[in-house]
Amino acid sequence: MANAKVIQAKQEAVDVVTAKLRESATTVVADYRGLNVSQVTELRKQLREAGVEFQVLKNTLVRRATAAAELTELDEVLAGPTAIAFSATDAVAPAKILSDFAKKNEALEIKGGVVEGRVVGVDQIKALADLPSREGLLSMLLSVLQAPVRNLALAVKAVAEKEEGSASA
């Protein structure tokens, strides 16, 4: 009986990871070997503040989840201690935080990941990390949208000032 319960618990864990792989906007796989407890705690804190879930998982469990999620290309990077960052909402956050942390702490190694349902390598994760944050992209968009209105307002103001100048002369 205990064996059946253990198998059921493991299957539930696989199902949870499978769902996270399918639902995440971005999933980043990293090797955390060599980080001390305070470094891992700091990394977890940064990820938690950004709404990113960070877990250390057994490779066999993740391999079963990748098979269920049809992402078996990810199995190539599942060697050694594996930590996975899942973000359901912000596609850039896990890549940016882990990449920045890896620059300061050489022990953290990004192995690859999944972006919008596609398995990607380290280069694509780093390219994603170089993108501005969601807030940065929104502010750029807002600036672009405001430019025509601002230019129109300046033109109207210049015409009004010119007419005031010619009326008083």
Short mmCIF file of N, CA, C and O in Angstrom, two decimals, residues 90-168:
data_model
loop_
_atom_site.label_atom_id
_atom_site.label_comp_id
_atom_site.label_asym_id
_atom_site.label_seq_id
_atom_site.Cartn_x
_atom_site.Cartn_y
_atom_site.Cartn_z
N ASP A 90 5.34 37.16 -16.64
CA ASP A 90 6.40 38.00 -17.22
C ASP A 90 7.42 37.12 -17.92
O ASP A 90 8.14 36.35 -17.28
N ALA A 91 7.49 37.23 -19.24
CA ALA A 91 8.39 36.38 -20.01
C ALA A 91 9.86 36.76 -19.83
O ALA A 91 10.75 35.94 -20.01
N VAL A 92 10.14 38.00 -19.45
CA VAL A 92 11.51 38.48 -19.36
C VAL A 92 12.11 38.30 -17.96
O VAL A 92 13.31 38.05 -17.82
N ALA A 93 11.29 38.39 -16.93
CA ALA A 93 11.78 38.43 -15.55
C ALA A 93 12.71 37.28 -15.16
O ALA A 93 13.81 37.53 -14.66
N PRO A 94 12.34 36.01 -15.37
CA PRO A 94 13.26 34.95 -14.91
C PRO A 94 14.59 34.98 -15.65
O PRO A 94 15.65 34.79 -15.03
N ALA A 95 14.55 35.24 -16.94
CA ALA A 95 15.79 35.30 -17.71
C ALA A 95 16.67 36.46 -17.25
O ALA A 95 17.88 36.31 -17.06
N LYS A 96 16.05 37.62 -17.03
CA LYS A 96 16.80 38.81 -16.62
C LYS A 96 17.42 38.63 -15.23
O LYS A 96 18.60 38.88 -15.02
N ILE A 97 16.62 38.14 -14.28
CA ILE A 97 17.11 37.99 -12.91
C ILE A 97 18.22 36.95 -12.84
O ILE A 97 19.28 37.18 -12.25
N LEU A 98 18.01 35.79 -13.46
CA LEU A 98 19.03 34.74 -13.42
C LEU A 98 20.29 35.15 -14.18
O LEU A 98 21.40 34.87 -13.74
N SER A 99 20.12 35.83 -15.30
CA SER A 99 21.28 36.28 -16.07
C SER A 99 22.09 37.32 -15.29
O SER A 99 23.32 37.24 -15.23
N ASP A 100 21.41 38.29 -14.69
CA ASP A 100 22.10 39.30 -13.88
C ASP A 100 22.80 38.66 -12.69
O ASP A 100 23.93 39.02 -12.35
N PHE A 101 22.12 37.71 -12.05
CA PHE A 101 22.70 37.03 -10.89
C PHE A 101 23.92 36.20 -11.32
O PHE A 101 24.93 36.15 -10.61
N ALA A 102 23.85 35.57 -12.49
CA ALA A 102 24.97 34.76 -12.99
C ALA A 102 26.19 35.63 -13.30
O ALA A 102 27.33 35.17 -13.16
N LYS A 103 25.96 36.88 -13.71
CA LYS A 103 27.09 37.79 -13.98
C LYS A 103 27.85 38.11 -12.70
O LYS A 103 29.07 38.25 -12.71
N LYS A 104 27.12 38.21 -11.59
CA LYS A 104 27.75 38.53 -10.30
C LYS A 104 28.26 37.29 -9.59
O LYS A 104 29.16 37.38 -8.76
N ASN A 105 27.66 36.14 -9.87
CA ASN A 105 28.00 34.89 -9.20
C ASN A 105 28.26 33.82 -10.26
O ASN A 105 27.33 33.20 -10.77
N GLU A 106 29.53 33.63 -10.57
CA GLU A 106 29.89 32.73 -11.66
C GLU A 106 29.45 31.28 -11.43
O GLU A 106 29.41 30.48 -12.36
N ALA A 107 29.14 30.92 -10.19
CA ALA A 107 28.75 29.55 -9.89
C ALA A 107 27.39 29.20 -10.50
O ALA A 107 27.12 28.04 -10.79
N LEU A 108 26.54 30.20 -10.71
CA LEU A 108 25.23 29.95 -11.32
C LEU A 108 25.40 29.86 -12.83
O LEU A 108 25.93 30.78 -13.46
N GLU A 109 24.94 28.75 -13.40
CA GLU A 109 25.07 28.55 -14.84
C GLU A 109 23.69 28.31 -15.44
O GLU A 109 22.99 27.38 -15.05
N ILE A 110 23.32 29.16 -16.38
CA ILE A 110 22.05 28.98 -17.09
C ILE A 110 22.27 27.91 -18.15
O ILE A 110 23.22 27.96 -18.91
N LYS A 111 21.37 26.91 -18.16
CA LYS A 111 21.52 25.78 -19.09
C LYS A 111 20.63 25.91 -20.32
O LYS A 111 20.97 25.42 -21.39
N GLY A 112 19.47 26.52 -20.18
CA GLY A 112 18.51 26.61 -21.28
C GLY A 112 17.14 26.92 -20.71
O GLY A 112 17.01 27.34 -19.56
N GLY A 113 16.12 26.66 -21.50
CA GLY A 113 14.78 26.92 -21.00
C GLY A 113 13.71 26.74 -22.04
O GLY A 113 13.94 26.20 -23.13
N VAL A 114 12.52 27.22 -21.68
CA VAL A 114 11.36 27.15 -22.56
C VAL A 114 10.75 28.56 -22.59
O VAL A 114 10.49 29.14 -21.54
N VAL A 115 10.56 29.09 -23.79
CA VAL A 115 9.95 30.40 -23.95
C VAL A 115 8.74 30.24 -24.87
O VAL A 115 8.88 29.78 -26.01
N GLU A 116 7.56 30.58 -24.34
CA GLU A 116 6.31 30.49 -25.10
C GLU A 116 6.15 29.12 -25.75
O GLU A 116 5.78 29.01 -26.92
N GLY A 117 6.46 28.06 -25.01
CA GLY A 117 6.25 26.70 -25.49
C GLY A 117 7.34 26.14 -26.38
O GLY A 117 7.21 25.03 -26.88
N ARG A 118 8.43 26.89 -26.59
CA ARG A 118 9.54 26.41 -27.43
C ARG A 118 10.79 26.26 -26.58
O ARG A 118 11.13 27.16 -25.80
N VAL A 119 11.49 25.15 -26.75
CA VAL A 119 12.75 24.94 -26.03
C VAL A 119 13.81 25.82 -26.68
O VAL A 119 13.95 25.85 -27.91
N VAL A 120 14.53 26.56 -25.84
CA VAL A 120 15.58 27.47 -26.33
C VAL A 120 16.88 27.21 -25.59
O VAL A 120 16.89 26.64 -24.50
N GLY A 121 17.97 27.65 -26.19
CA GLY A 121 19.28 27.48 -25.59
C GLY A 121 19.69 28.68 -24.74
O GLY A 121 18.93 29.64 -24.57
N VAL A 122 20.90 28.60 -24.25
CA VAL A 122 21.44 29.65 -23.38
C VAL A 122 21.48 30.99 -24.10
O VAL A 122 21.16 32.03 -23.50
N ASP A 123 21.85 30.99 -25.37
CA ASP A 123 21.97 32.24 -26.12
C ASP A 123 20.62 32.97 -26.21
O ASP A 123 20.55 34.19 -26.04
N GLN A 124 19.54 32.22 -26.44
CA GLN A 124 18.23 32.84 -26.52
C GLN A 124 17.77 33.36 -25.16
O GLN A 124 17.14 34.40 -25.08
N ILE A 125 18.12 32.64 -24.09
CA ILE A 125 17.76 33.10 -22.74
C ILE A 125 18.49 34.40 -22.45
O ILE A 125 17.91 35.35 -21.92
N LYS A 126 19.78 34.46 -22.81
CA LYS A 126 20.54 35.69 -22.57
C LYS A 126 20.04 36.84 -23.42
O LYS A 126 20.01 37.99 -22.98
N ALA A 127 19.62 36.55 -24.65
CA ALA A 127 19.04 37.60 -25.51
C ALA A 127 17.73 38.11 -24.91
O ALA A 127 17.47 39.32 -24.92
N LEU A 128 16.94 37.21 -24.37
CA LEU A 128 15.70 37.60 -23.70
C LEU A 128 16.00 38.45 -22.48
O LEU A 128 15.30 39.43 -22.21
N ALA A 129 17.06 38.11 -21.76
CA ALA A 129 17.43 38.87 -20.56
C ALA A 129 17.86 40.30 -20.91
O ALA A 129 17.72 41.20 -20.09
N ASP A 130 18.36 40.50 -22.12
CA ASP A 130 18.80 41.83 -22.53
C ASP A 130 17.64 42.74 -22.93
O ASP A 130 17.83 43.94 -23.09
N LEU A 131 16.44 42.17 -23.10
CA LEU A 131 15.28 43.00 -23.43
C LEU A 131 14.90 43.84 -22.22
O LEU A 131 15.12 43.45 -21.08
N PRO A 132 14.28 44.99 -22.46
CA PRO A 132 13.79 45.79 -21.33
C PRO A 132 12.68 45.03 -20.61
O PRO A 132 12.03 44.16 -21.19
N SER A 133 12.44 45.40 -19.37
CA SER A 133 11.37 44.77 -18.60
C SER A 133 10.02 45.14 -19.21
O SER A 133 9.92 46.03 -20.06
N ARG A 134 8.97 44.49 -18.74
CA ARG A 134 7.62 44.78 -19.22
C ARG A 134 7.29 46.25 -18.99
O ARG A 134 6.73 46.91 -19.87
N GLU A 135 7.64 46.77 -17.82
CA GLU A 135 7.38 48.17 -17.51
C GLU A 135 8.15 49.09 -18.46
O GLU A 135 7.64 50.11 -18.91
N GLY A 136 9.40 48.72 -18.75
CA GLY A 136 10.21 49.51 -19.67
C GLY A 136 9.62 49.53 -21.06
O GLY A 136 9.58 50.57 -21.73
N LEU A 137 9.14 48.37 -21.53
CA LEU A 137 8.52 48.29 -22.84
C LEU A 137 7.23 49.11 -22.89
O LEU A 137 6.95 49.79 -23.87
N LEU A 138 6.44 49.05 -21.80
CA LEU A 138 5.21 49.83 -21.76
C LEU A 138 5.49 51.33 -21.77
O LEU A 138 4.78 52.10 -22.42
N SER A 139 6.54 51.75 -21.05
CA SER A 139 6.86 53.19 -21.05
C SER A 139 7.35 53.63 -22.43
O SER A 139 7.05 54.74 -22.87
N MET A 140 8.09 52.75 -23.14
CA MET A 140 8.51 53.08 -24.50
C MET A 140 7.30 53.23 -25.41
O MET A 140 7.22 54.16 -26.22
N LEU A 141 6.35 52.31 -25.28
CA LEU A 141 5.13 52.37 -26.08
C LEU A 141 4.35 53.64 -25.78
O LEU A 141 3.88 54.32 -26.69
N LEU A 142 4.22 53.98 -24.51
CA LEU A 142 3.50 55.18 -24.12
C LEU A 142 4.17 56.42 -24.70
O LEU A 142 3.50 57.33 -25.19
N SER A 143 5.49 56.45 -24.68
CA SER A 143 6.23 57.58 -25.23
C SER A 143 5.97 57.71 -26.73
O SER A 143 5.77 58.82 -27.23
N VAL A 144 5.96 56.59 -27.43
CA VAL A 144 5.70 56.62 -28.87
C VAL A 144 4.28 57.08 -29.15
O VAL A 144 4.04 57.85 -30.09
N LEU A 145 3.33 56.64 -28.33
CA LEU A 145 1.94 57.04 -28.53
C LEU A 145 1.71 58.51 -28.19
O LEU A 145 0.86 59.17 -28.80
N GLN A 146 2.45 59.05 -27.23
CA GLN A 146 2.27 60.44 -26.82
C GLN A 146 2.92 61.43 -27.79
O GLN A 146 2.50 62.58 -27.86
N ALA A 147 3.92 61.02 -28.54
CA ALA A 147 4.67 61.94 -29.40
C ALA A 147 3.78 62.70 -30.37
O ALA A 147 3.88 63.93 -30.46
N PRO A 148 2.88 62.06 -31.13
CA PRO A 148 2.04 62.83 -32.07
C PRO A 148 1.14 63.84 -31.36
O PRO A 148 0.97 64.97 -31.83
N VAL A 149 0.59 63.45 -30.22
CA VAL A 149 -0.28 64.35 -29.47
C VAL A 149 0.52 65.54 -28.95
O VAL A 149 0.08 66.69 -29.04
N ARG A 150 1.72 65.28 -28.45
CA ARG A 150 2.58 66.34 -27.95
C ARG A 150 2.96 67.30 -29.07
O ARG A 150 2.91 68.54 -28.90
N ASN A 151 3.30 66.75 -30.25
CA ASN A 151 3.66 67.60 -31.39
C ASN A 151 2.47 68.45 -31.85
O ASN A 151 2.63 69.63 -32.18
N LEU A 152 1.27 67.87 -31.84
CA LEU A 152 0.07 68.62 -32.21
C LEU A 152 -0.17 69.76 -31.22
O LEU A 152 -0.48 70.89 -31.61
N ALA A 153 -0.02 69.46 -29.93
CA ALA A 153 -0.23 70.49 -28.90
C ALA A 153 0.78 71.63 -29.07
O ALA A 153 0.42 72.81 -28.94
N LEU A 154 2.03 71.29 -29.36
CA LEU A 154 3.04 72.33 -29.58
C LEU A 154 2.72 73.17 -30.81
O LEU A 154 2.90 74.39 -30.81
N ALA A 155 2.22 72.54 -31.87
CA ALA A 155 1.87 73.27 -33.09
C ALA A 155 0.69 74.22 -32.83
O ALA A 155 0.70 75.38 -33.27
N VAL A 156 -0.32 73.74 -32.12
CA VAL A 156 -1.47 74.57 -31.79
C VAL A 156 -1.04 75.74 -30.92
O VAL A 156 -1.47 76.88 -31.13
N LYS A 157 -0.17 75.49 -29.96
CA LYS A 157 0.32 76.55 -29.09
C LYS A 157 1.10 77.59 -29.89
O LYS A 157 0.94 78.80 -29.69
N ALA A 158 1.93 77.13 -30.85
CA ALA A 158 2.71 78.07 -31.67
C ALA A 158 1.79 78.93 -32.53
O ALA A 158 2.01 80.14 -32.67
N VAL A 159 0.76 78.32 -33.10
CA VAL A 159 -0.20 79.08 -33.92
C VAL A 159 -0.92 80.11 -33.06
O VAL A 159 -1.10 81.27 -33.46
N ALA A 160 -1.34 79.69 -31.86
CA ALA A 160 -2.04 80.61 -30.95
C ALA A 160 -1.14 81.77 -30.55
O ALA A 160 -1.58 82.94 -30.52
N GLU A 161 0.12 81.51 -30.26
CA GLU A 161 1.05 82.57 -29.88
C GLU A 161 1.31 83.51 -31.04
O GLU A 161 1.43 84.74 -30.88
N LYS A 162 1.38 82.94 -32.26
CA LYS A 162 1.60 83.77 -33.45
C LYS A 162 0.41 84.68 -33.68
O LYS A 162 0.56 85.87 -34.00
N GLU A 163 -0.80 84.15 -33.51
CA GLU A 163 -2.00 84.96 -33.71
C GLU A 163 -2.11 86.03 -32.63
O GLU A 163 -2.54 87.16 -32.91
N GLU A 164 -1.72 85.72 -31.39
CA GLU A 164 -1.73 86.73 -30.32
C GLU A 164 -0.75 87.84 -30.63
O GLU A 164 -1.03 89.02 -30.42
N GLY A 165 0.43 87.46 -31.16
CA GLY A 165 1.45 88.44 -31.51
C GLY A 165 1.00 89.35 -32.65
O GLY A 165 1.23 90.55 -32.63
N SER A 166 0.34 88.81 -33.64
CA SER A 166 -0.11 89.61 -34.78
C SER A 166 -1.35 90.45 -34.39
O SER A 166 -1.56 91.54 -34.92
N ALA A 167 -2.17 90.00 -33.45
CA ALA A 167 -3.35 90.74 -33.00
C ALA A 167 -2.95 91.94 -32.16
O ALA A 167 -3.57 93.00 -32.22
N SER A 168 -1.89 91.81 -31.37
CA SER A 168 -1.46 92.93 -30.51
C SER A 168 -0.62 93.93 -31.27
O SER A 168 -0.41 95.04 -30.82
#
